[in-house]
CSV table of C-alpha atoms in Angstrom, one decimal:
chain,number,residue,atom,x,y,z
C,30,MET,CA,162.2,-2.9,90.5
C,31,SER,CA,162.7,-3.4,86.7
C,32,ALA,CA,160.8,-1.7,84.0
C,33,LEU,CA,157.4,-2.9,83.2
C,34,ASP,CA,157.5,-6.0,80.9
C,35,ILE,CA,154.8,-4.9,78.4
C,36,ASN,CA,154.7,-8.2,76.6
C,37,PHE,CA,154.0,-10.0,79.9
C,38,VAL,CA,151.4,-7.5,80.8
C,39,ARG,CA,149.6,-7.8,77.4
C,40,SER,CA,149.6,-11.6,77.8
C,41,GLN,CA,147.3,-11.2,80.8
C,42,PHE,CA,144.6,-9.5,78.7
C,43,PRO,CA,142.7,-11.8,76.3
C,44,ALA,CA,141.7,-8.7,74.2
C,45,PHE,CA,145.2,-8.5,72.8
C,46,SER,CA,144.9,-12.0,71.3
C,47,GLU,CA,141.4,-11.5,70.1
C,48,PRO,CA,141.3,-11.7,66.2
C,49,SER,CA,138.5,-9.2,65.9
C,50,LEU,CA,140.5,-6.6,67.7
C,51,LYS,CA,143.8,-7.2,65.8
C,52,GLY,CA,145.3,-4.0,64.6
C,53,GLN,CA,142.9,-1.9,66.7
C,54,ALA,CA,144.7,0.4,69.2
C,55,PHE,CA,142.5,1.1,72.2
C,56,PHE,CA,142.6,4.7,73.3
C,57,GLU,CA,139.3,5.0,75.2
C,58,ASN,CA,140.5,3.4,78.4
C,59,ALA,CA,139.1,6.3,80.5
C,60,GLY,CA,135.7,5.1,79.6
C,61,GLY,CA,136.4,1.5,80.6
C,62,SER,CA,139.5,-0.8,80.5
C,63,TYR,CA,140.0,-4.2,79.0
C,64,THR,CA,139.5,-7.0,81.6
C,65,CYS,CA,142.4,-9.0,82.8
C,66,LYS,CA,142.4,-12.8,82.6
C,67,PRO,CA,142.3,-13.5,86.4
C,68,VAL,CA,139.0,-11.5,86.6
C,69,LEU,CA,137.5,-13.3,83.6
C,70,ASP,CA,138.6,-16.7,85.0
C,71,ARG,CA,136.9,-16.0,88.4
C,72,LEU,CA,133.8,-14.6,86.8
C,73,THR,CA,133.5,-17.7,84.6
C,74,ARG,CA,134.1,-20.0,87.5
C,75,TYR,CA,131.5,-18.2,89.6
C,76,TYR,CA,128.8,-18.4,86.9
C,77,THR,CA,129.5,-22.0,86.2
C,78,GLN,CA,130.3,-23.5,89.6
C,79,ARG,CA,129.0,-21.1,92.3
C,80,LYS,CA,125.8,-19.5,90.8
C,81,VAL,CA,123.7,-20.1,93.9
C,82,GLN,CA,122.7,-17.9,96.9
C,83,PRO,CA,126.0,-17.4,98.8
C,84,TYR,CA,126.7,-18.0,102.5
C,85,ALA,CA,124.6,-21.2,103.0
C,86,PRO,CA,126.2,-24.3,104.4
C,87,TYR,CA,126.4,-26.4,101.3
C,88,ASP,CA,129.7,-26.3,99.4
C,89,ALA,CA,128.8,-24.3,96.3
C,90,SER,CA,127.2,-21.6,98.4
C,91,ARG,CA,129.9,-21.6,101.0
C,92,LEU,CA,132.6,-21.2,98.4
C,93,ALA,CA,130.5,-18.4,96.7
C,94,GLY,CA,130.5,-16.5,99.9
C,95,GLU,CA,134.1,-17.1,100.6
C,96,GLU,CA,135.1,-15.8,97.2
C,97,MET,CA,133.1,-12.6,97.8
C,98,ASP,CA,134.7,-12.2,101.2
C,99,GLU,CA,138.1,-12.8,99.6
C,100,ALA,CA,137.6,-10.0,97.1
C,101,ARG,CA,136.8,-7.5,99.8
C,102,ALA,CA,139.6,-8.6,102.1
C,103,ARG,CA,142.3,-8.6,99.4
C,104,MET,CA,141.3,-5.4,97.7
C,105,ALA,CA,141.0,-3.5,101.0
C,106,ALA,CA,144.5,-4.7,102.0
C,107,ILE,CA,145.9,-3.3,98.7
C,108,LEU,CA,144.1,0.0,99.4
C,109,GLY,CA,145.5,0.2,102.9
C,110,VAL,CA,142.2,0.1,104.8
C,111,ASP,CA,140.3,-2.4,107.0
C,112,THR,CA,138.3,-5.1,105.2
C,113,ASP,CA,134.9,-3.8,106.3
C,114,GLU,CA,135.8,-0.2,105.1
C,115,LEU,CA,135.5,-1.4,101.5
C,116,SER,CA,132.0,-1.7,99.9
C,117,PHE,CA,131.0,-2.8,96.5
C,118,GLY,CA,128.0,-1.3,94.6
C,119,PRO,CA,126.5,-1.2,91.1
C,120,SER,CA,128.5,1.8,90.0
C,121,THR,CA,130.4,4.8,91.4
C,122,THR,CA,127.5,7.1,90.3
C,123,GLN,CA,125.0,5.1,92.3
C,124,ASN,CA,127.3,4.7,95.2
C,125,THR,CA,127.7,8.5,95.3
C,126,TYR,CA,124.0,9.0,95.1
C,127,VAL,CA,123.5,6.7,98.1
C,128,LEU,CA,126.2,8.6,100.1
C,129,ALA,CA,124.5,11.9,99.2
C,130,GLN,CA,121.3,10.7,100.7
C,131,ALA,CA,123.1,9.7,103.9
C,132,PHE,CA,124.6,13.1,104.2
C,133,ARG,CA,121.2,14.7,103.4
C,134,GLN,CA,119.8,13.0,106.5
C,135,TRP,CA,122.9,13.7,108.7
C,136,MET,CA,123.4,17.4,107.9
C,137,GLN,CA,121.3,20.4,109.0
C,138,PRO,CA,119.9,23.1,106.8
C,139,GLY,CA,122.5,25.9,106.5
C,140,GLU,CA,125.4,23.6,106.7
C,141,ALA,CA,127.6,23.4,103.6
C,142,ILE,CA,129.3,21.0,101.1
C,143,VAL,CA,132.2,22.1,98.9
C,144,VAL,CA,132.2,20.7,95.3
C,145,THR,CA,134.3,21.5,92.3
C,146,ASN,CA,133.7,22.3,88.7
C,147,GLN,CA,136.5,20.0,87.7
C,148,ASP,CA,134.5,16.8,88.4
C,149,HIS,CA,132.8,14.3,86.3
C,150,GLU,CA,129.1,14.9,87.0
C,151,ALA,CA,128.8,11.7,89.1
C,152,ASN,CA,130.8,13.3,91.9
C,153,SER,CA,129.2,16.7,91.6
C,154,GLY,CA,125.5,16.4,90.6
C,155,PRO,CA,124.3,14.2,93.6
C,156,TRP,CA,125.9,16.7,96.1
C,157,ARG,CA,124.6,19.7,94.3
C,158,ARG,CA,121.0,18.4,94.5
C,159,LEU,CA,121.2,18.7,98.2
C,160,ALA,CA,120.7,22.4,97.8
C,161,ASP,CA,117.0,21.5,97.4
C,162,GLU,CA,117.1,20.3,101.1
C,163,GLY,CA,118.6,23.6,102.4
C,164,ILE,CA,122.3,22.5,102.2
C,165,GLU,CA,124.6,25.3,101.0
C,166,ILE,CA,126.7,24.2,98.0
C,167,ARG,CA,130.0,26.1,97.6
C,168,GLU,CA,131.9,25.6,94.3
C,169,TRP,CA,135.7,25.3,94.3
C,170,GLN,CA,136.5,26.6,90.8
C,171,ILE,CA,139.2,25.7,88.4
C,172,ASP,CA,141.6,28.1,86.7
C,173,PRO,CA,139.8,28.6,83.3
C,174,GLU,CA,143.1,28.5,81.4
C,175,THR,CA,144.8,25.5,83.0
C,176,GLY,CA,141.9,23.6,84.5
C,177,SER,CA,143.9,23.3,87.8
C,178,LEU,CA,142.4,23.5,91.3
C,179,ASN,CA,144.3,25.8,93.7
C,180,PRO,CA,144.3,24.5,97.3
C,181,MET,CA,144.5,28.1,98.5
C,182,ASP,CA,141.2,28.8,96.9
C,183,LEU,CA,139.7,26.0,98.9
C,184,GLU,CA,140.9,27.5,102.1
C,185,ASN,CA,138.8,30.6,101.3
C,186,LEU,CA,135.7,28.5,101.1
C,187,LEU,CA,136.0,26.7,104.4
C,188,ASP,CA,134.5,27.7,107.7
C,189,GLU,CA,132.6,26.0,110.6
C,190,LYS,CA,129.6,25.3,108.4
C,191,VAL,CA,131.4,23.0,105.9
C,192,ARG,CA,130.8,19.3,106.6
C,193,LEU,CA,132.2,17.8,103.4
C,194,VAL,CA,134.7,18.6,100.6
C,195,CYS,CA,134.3,16.6,97.4
C,196,PHE,CA,136.9,16.6,94.6
C,197,PRO,CA,138.5,14.3,92.1
C,198,HIS,CA,141.9,12.6,92.4
C,199,CYS,CA,142.1,13.7,88.8
C,200,SER,CA,139.6,14.9,86.2
C,201,ASN,CA,138.4,12.6,83.4
C,202,VAL,CA,139.1,15.4,80.9
C,203,ILE,CA,141.8,17.6,82.4
C,204,GLY,CA,143.9,14.7,83.7
C,205,GLU,CA,146.0,16.7,86.2
C,206,ILE,CA,146.6,14.8,89.5
C,207,ASN,CA,145.4,16.7,92.5
C,208,PRO,CA,147.4,16.6,95.8
C,209,VAL,CA,144.9,14.5,97.7
C,210,THR,CA,146.9,14.4,101.0
C,211,GLU,CA,147.4,18.2,101.0
C,212,ILE,CA,143.8,19.0,100.2
C,213,THR,CA,142.5,16.5,102.7
C,214,ALA,CA,144.7,18.0,105.4
C,215,ILE,CA,143.3,21.5,104.6
C,216,ALA,CA,139.7,20.2,104.8
C,217,HIS,CA,140.3,18.2,108.0
C,218,ALA,CA,141.9,21.2,109.7
C,219,ALA,CA,138.6,23.1,109.1
C,220,GLY,CA,136.6,20.2,110.6
C,221,ALA,CA,135.3,18.8,107.3
C,222,PHE,CA,135.2,15.3,105.9
C,223,VAL,CA,136.6,14.5,102.5
C,224,CYS,CA,135.2,12.5,99.5
C,225,VAL,CA,137.5,11.8,96.6
C,226,ASP,CA,136.4,10.6,93.2
C,227,GLY,CA,139.2,8.3,92.2
C,228,VAL,CA,137.6,6.9,89.1
C,229,SER,CA,140.1,8.5,86.7
C,230,TYR,CA,143.1,7.8,88.8
C,231,ALA,CA,142.8,4.3,90.1
C,232,PRO,CA,143.3,2.7,86.6
C,233,HIS,CA,146.8,4.0,86.7
C,234,GLY,CA,147.7,2.2,90.0
C,235,PHE,CA,145.6,1.5,93.0
C,236,PRO,CA,146.2,4.2,95.6
C,237,ASN,CA,146.9,3.5,99.3
C,238,VAL,CA,143.8,5.3,100.6
C,239,GLY,CA,144.9,4.8,104.2
C,240,ASP,CA,148.1,6.8,103.5
C,241,LEU,CA,146.4,9.4,101.4
C,242,GLY,CA,144.0,10.2,104.2
C,243,PRO,CA,140.5,10.9,102.7
C,244,ASP,CA,137.4,9.7,104.5
C,245,ILE,CA,135.7,8.4,101.4
C,246,TYR,CA,137.4,7.2,98.2
C,247,LEU,CA,135.4,6.0,95.2
C,248,PHE,CA,136.5,4.2,91.9
C,249,SER,CA,135.1,1.9,89.3
C,250,ALA,CA,136.4,-1.7,88.9
C,251,TYR,CA,135.4,-1.8,85.2
C,252,LYS,CA,138.1,0.8,84.6
C,253,THR,CA,140.7,-1.0,86.7
C,254,TYR,CA,140.7,-4.2,84.6
C,255,GLY,CA,137.8,-5.7,86.6
C,256,PRO,CA,134.0,-6.3,86.5
C,257,HIS,CA,131.3,-3.7,86.4
C,258,GLN,CA,131.3,-2.7,90.1
C,259,GLY,CA,131.7,0.5,92.0
C,260,CYS,CA,134.3,0.3,94.8
C,261,MET,CA,133.8,2.5,97.8
C,262,VAL,CA,136.1,3.0,100.7
C,263,ILE,CA,134.3,4.6,103.7
C,264,ARG,CA,136.6,5.0,106.7
C,265,ARG,CA,135.1,3.8,110.0
C,266,THR,CA,134.6,7.2,111.7
C,267,ILE,CA,132.4,8.7,109.0
C,268,GLY,CA,130.8,5.3,108.1
C,269,GLU,CA,129.5,4.7,111.6
C,270,MET,CA,128.4,8.4,111.9
C,271,LEU,CA,126.2,8.5,108.8
C,272,PRO,CA,122.7,7.1,108.9
C,273,ASN,CA,122.3,3.5,107.6
C,274,GLN,CA,121.0,3.4,104.0
C,275,ALA,CA,120.5,-0.4,103.9
C,276,HIS,CA,118.1,-2.8,105.5
C,277,PHE,CA,117.7,-2.0,109.2
C,278,PHE,CA,119.1,-5.4,110.2
C,279,ASN,CA,122.3,-4.7,108.2
C,280,GLY,CA,123.0,-1.4,109.8
C,281,ASP,CA,125.6,-2.7,112.2
C,282,VAL,CA,127.8,-4.1,109.3
C,283,LEU,CA,129.9,-1.3,107.9
C,284,TYR,CA,130.4,-2.6,104.4
C,285,LYS,CA,126.6,-3.1,104.1
C,286,ARG,CA,125.4,0.2,105.4
C,287,PHE,CA,125.7,2.1,102.1
C,288,THR,CA,124.6,-0.7,99.7
C,289,PRO,CA,120.8,-0.7,99.8
C,290,ALA,CA,120.4,-3.0,96.8
C,291,GLY,CA,121.3,-6.7,96.7
C,292,PRO,CA,125.0,-7.2,95.8
C,293,ASP,CA,126.1,-8.6,92.5
C,294,HIS,CA,127.6,-11.8,93.9
C,295,ALA,CA,129.5,-12.9,90.8
C,296,GLN,CA,131.0,-9.5,90.0
C,297,ILE,CA,132.1,-9.0,93.6
C,298,ALA,CA,133.7,-12.4,93.7
C,299,ALA,CA,135.4,-11.7,90.4
C,300,SER,CA,136.9,-8.5,91.8
C,301,ALA,CA,139.4,-10.7,93.6
C,302,GLY,CA,140.9,-11.1,90.2
C,303,MET,CA,142.2,-7.5,90.4
C,304,ALA,CA,144.2,-8.6,93.4
C,305,ASP,CA,145.4,-11.7,91.5
C,306,TYR,CA,146.6,-9.4,88.8
C,307,VAL,CA,148.6,-7.2,91.2
C,308,ASP,CA,150.2,-10.3,92.6
C,309,VAL,CA,151.0,-11.7,89.2
C,310,LEU,CA,152.7,-8.5,88.1
C,311,CYS,CA,154.6,-8.4,91.4
C,312,GLY,CA,155.8,-12.0,91.1
C,313,HIS,CA,156.9,-11.5,87.5
C,314,HIS,CA,158.8,-8.4,88.4
C,315,GLY,CA,160.5,-9.9,91.4
C,316,GLU,CA,158.3,-8.3,94.1
C,317,ALA,CA,156.3,-11.2,95.4
C,318,ALA,CA,157.4,-11.4,99.1
C,319,ARG,CA,155.8,-8.3,100.4
C,320,ASP,CA,152.5,-7.4,102.0
C,321,ALA,CA,149.4,-6.4,99.9
C,322,ALA,CA,149.8,-2.7,100.3
C,323,GLN,CA,153.5,-2.8,99.3
C,324,ARG,CA,152.6,-5.0,96.3
C,325,GLY,CA,150.0,-2.5,95.3
C,326,ALA,CA,152.5,0.4,95.7
C,327,SER,CA,155.1,-1.5,93.6
C,328,VAL,CA,152.6,-2.1,90.8
C,329,HIS,CA,151.3,1.5,91.0
C,330,ASP,CA,154.9,2.7,90.4
C,331,LEU,CA,155.5,0.2,87.6
C,332,MET,CA,152.3,1.4,85.8
C,333,ARG,CA,153.0,5.1,86.3
C,334,ASP,CA,156.6,5.0,85.1
C,335,HIS,CA,155.5,3.2,81.9
C,336,GLU,CA,152.6,5.5,81.3
C,337,ILE,CA,154.7,8.7,81.9
C,338,GLU,CA,157.3,7.4,79.4
C,339,LEU,CA,154.6,6.9,76.7
C,340,LEU,CA,152.6,10.0,77.6
C,341,GLN,CA,155.2,12.7,77.2
C,342,PRO,CA,155.7,12.2,73.4
C,343,VAL,CA,151.9,12.4,72.9
C,344,LEU,CA,151.7,15.7,74.9
C,345,ASP,CA,154.7,17.1,73.0
C,346,ALA,CA,153.1,16.2,69.7
C,347,VAL,CA,149.8,18.0,70.3
C,348,LYS,CA,150.6,20.9,72.7
C,349,ASP,CA,151.8,23.4,70.0
C,350,ARG,CA,149.6,22.4,67.1
C,351,ASN,CA,147.6,25.1,65.4
C,352,ALA,CA,143.8,24.7,65.9
C,353,VAL,CA,144.4,22.3,68.8
C,354,ARG,CA,144.1,23.2,72.4
C,355,LEU,CA,145.5,20.7,74.9
C,356,ILE,CA,143.3,20.6,78.0
C,357,GLY,CA,145.5,20.5,81.1
C,358,THR,CA,149.2,20.3,81.7
C,359,SER,CA,151.7,19.2,79.2
C,360,ASP,CA,153.9,17.7,81.9
C,361,ALA,CA,153.3,13.9,81.8
C,362,SER,CA,154.5,13.4,85.4
C,363,ARG,CA,151.7,15.6,86.7
C,364,ARG,CA,148.8,14.0,85.0
C,365,ALA,CA,147.1,10.7,84.1
C,366,PRO,CA,147.4,9.5,80.4
C,367,THR,CA,144.0,10.9,79.6
C,368,VAL,CA,144.4,13.6,76.9
C,369,SER,CA,141.6,15.8,75.8
C,370,LEU,CA,141.9,18.1,72.8
C,371,ALA,CA,139.6,21.0,71.9
C,372,LEU,CA,139.6,21.3,68.1
C,373,ASN,CA,138.1,23.7,65.6
C,374,ARG,CA,135.6,21.0,64.5
C,375,ASN,CA,133.4,18.4,65.9
C,376,ALA,CA,135.4,16.0,68.0
C,377,GLU,CA,133.1,13.0,67.5
C,378,ALA,CA,133.6,13.3,63.7
C,379,VAL,CA,137.4,13.3,64.3
C,380,ALA,CA,137.1,10.2,66.5
C,381,ALA,CA,135.3,8.5,63.6
C,382,GLU,CA,138.2,9.5,61.3
C,383,LEU,CA,140.6,8.0,63.8
C,384,ALA,CA,138.7,4.7,63.7
C,385,GLY,CA,139.6,4.5,60.0
C,386,HIS,CA,143.2,4.4,61.2
C,387,GLY,CA,142.6,1.6,63.7
C,388,VAL,CA,142.5,4.0,66.6
C,389,MET,CA,139.6,3.6,69.1
C,390,ALA,CA,139.0,6.9,70.8
C,391,GLY,CA,136.0,9.1,71.6
C,392,GLY,CA,134.6,12.6,71.2
C,393,GLY,CA,132.1,14.6,73.2
C,394,ASP,CA,131.8,16.0,76.8
C,395,PHE,CA,132.3,12.7,78.7
C,396,TYR,CA,129.9,13.9,81.4
C,397,ALA,CA,132.4,16.6,82.3
C,398,VAL,CA,130.2,19.5,81.1
C,399,ARG,CA,131.1,21.8,84.0
C,400,PRO,CA,134.9,21.8,83.6
C,401,LEU,CA,134.6,22.1,79.8
C,402,GLN,CA,132.2,25.0,80.1
C,403,ALA,CA,134.5,26.7,82.7
C,404,MET,CA,137.4,26.4,80.3
C,405,GLY,CA,135.5,27.9,77.4
C,406,VAL,CA,135.2,24.7,75.3
C,407,ASP,CA,132.4,24.7,72.8
C,408,LEU,CA,130.2,21.8,74.0
C,409,ASP,CA,128.7,21.4,70.5
C,410,GLN,CA,132.2,20.5,69.3
C,411,GLY,CA,133.2,18.7,72.4
C,412,VAL,CA,136.8,17.4,72.9
C,413,LEU,CA,138.6,14.5,71.4
C,414,ARG,CA,139.8,12.3,74.2
C,415,VAL,CA,142.6,9.7,73.8
C,416,SER,CA,143.3,7.8,77.0
C,417,PHE,CA,145.5,4.8,77.7
C,418,THR,CA,146.9,2.8,80.5
C,419,HIS,CA,149.9,0.6,81.4
C,420,TYR,CA,149.0,-2.1,78.9
C,421,THR,CA,149.4,0.3,76.0
C,422,SER,CA,152.5,-0.4,73.9
C,423,LYS,CA,154.9,2.0,72.2
C,424,GLN,CA,153.8,0.6,68.9
C,425,GLU,CA,150.2,1.7,69.7
C,426,ILE,CA,151.4,5.2,70.7
C,427,ASP,CA,153.2,5.4,67.3
C,428,GLN,CA,150.0,4.3,65.6
C,429,LEU,CA,148.1,7.0,67.4
C,430,LEU,CA,150.6,9.7,66.6
C,431,ASN,CA,150.6,8.8,62.9
C,432,ALA,CA,146.8,8.8,62.9
C,433,LEU,CA,146.7,12.2,64.6
C,434,ASP,CA,149.1,13.6,62.0
C,435,ASP,CA,146.6,12.5,59.3
C,436,VAL,CA,143.4,13.8,60.9
C,437,LEU,CA,144.3,17.0,62.8
């Protein structure tokens, strides 16, 4: 496959032709991405032509339901799982909370869950709260210097009491990509299920969850160029084993079991636009005639190759600076393009200075209080986070580097 055609990519995002954003380089993608045109088109169509209760026999309703079903089927195919193994919910945080309640009902006091201190609080806090119900919480701790998780340390935490291991595909502040398949195999060998928070990884290419192997995989569509939905893969074995959390009459439908609230019809339907975008990229780059999982893998590799090429110069520019601590590895191939910098002054103030250079970035703790504390970062100062994705251009990277030269 050829290299990513960045001009074509940017033509798929209306934000890049929006006059009010002209000259503004967006580097807070880890907080939420721009939305691609296919998603916006589907959302507009739904709200203007289908905004009725779906699944009734009249045409507007029938089409509304079909578009919701299409989103689930096409995204599940890209993710390498069965259609009914993908659920949509209001956010990943809320999806995780519902899952934690299901595990609370399923587990016995004295049984254990492993969590990490590398996670965003959304994939840590709901599980930790189960300690109040007599569930033992064991913490898989990061290296305080590198922020890395060592799979050997996990093995020392596992025994016959552990029912679930929760960890991130990559952290939203450390950025290092964890070996999901290796960790999953270790957990499964000990008889535990696996829940992976993919929120910070999925924006850089949809993973084939079926190949990776975890039992649960969570990510947020509003960070993968889509609408504000949480996407939740729950493999059949664990999904049918856990207690139903939805209306009792929906308990025999796998994709409804863990979505107790009414679905957001329009945003679920618009999620099919993410699959449209994958197909558009494949077609433009000569990869149209393949199945959905293969198209997803091709786009994943296109995105990652482009990001790695742009990321390494950023890491090289900051890793040896005085009064700047790069959080995580300086090897672009081992991490997502989410770069956190601990400074000797307040990070939010530095982000405000960057705004004066047309660079949109953020400062703070980014709900990653535990990993930052473990690495000795002063939470009052926080970290400056610059994050990008495949639609970022080399010109924007240059703009960032020049701005960092001025403010650091």
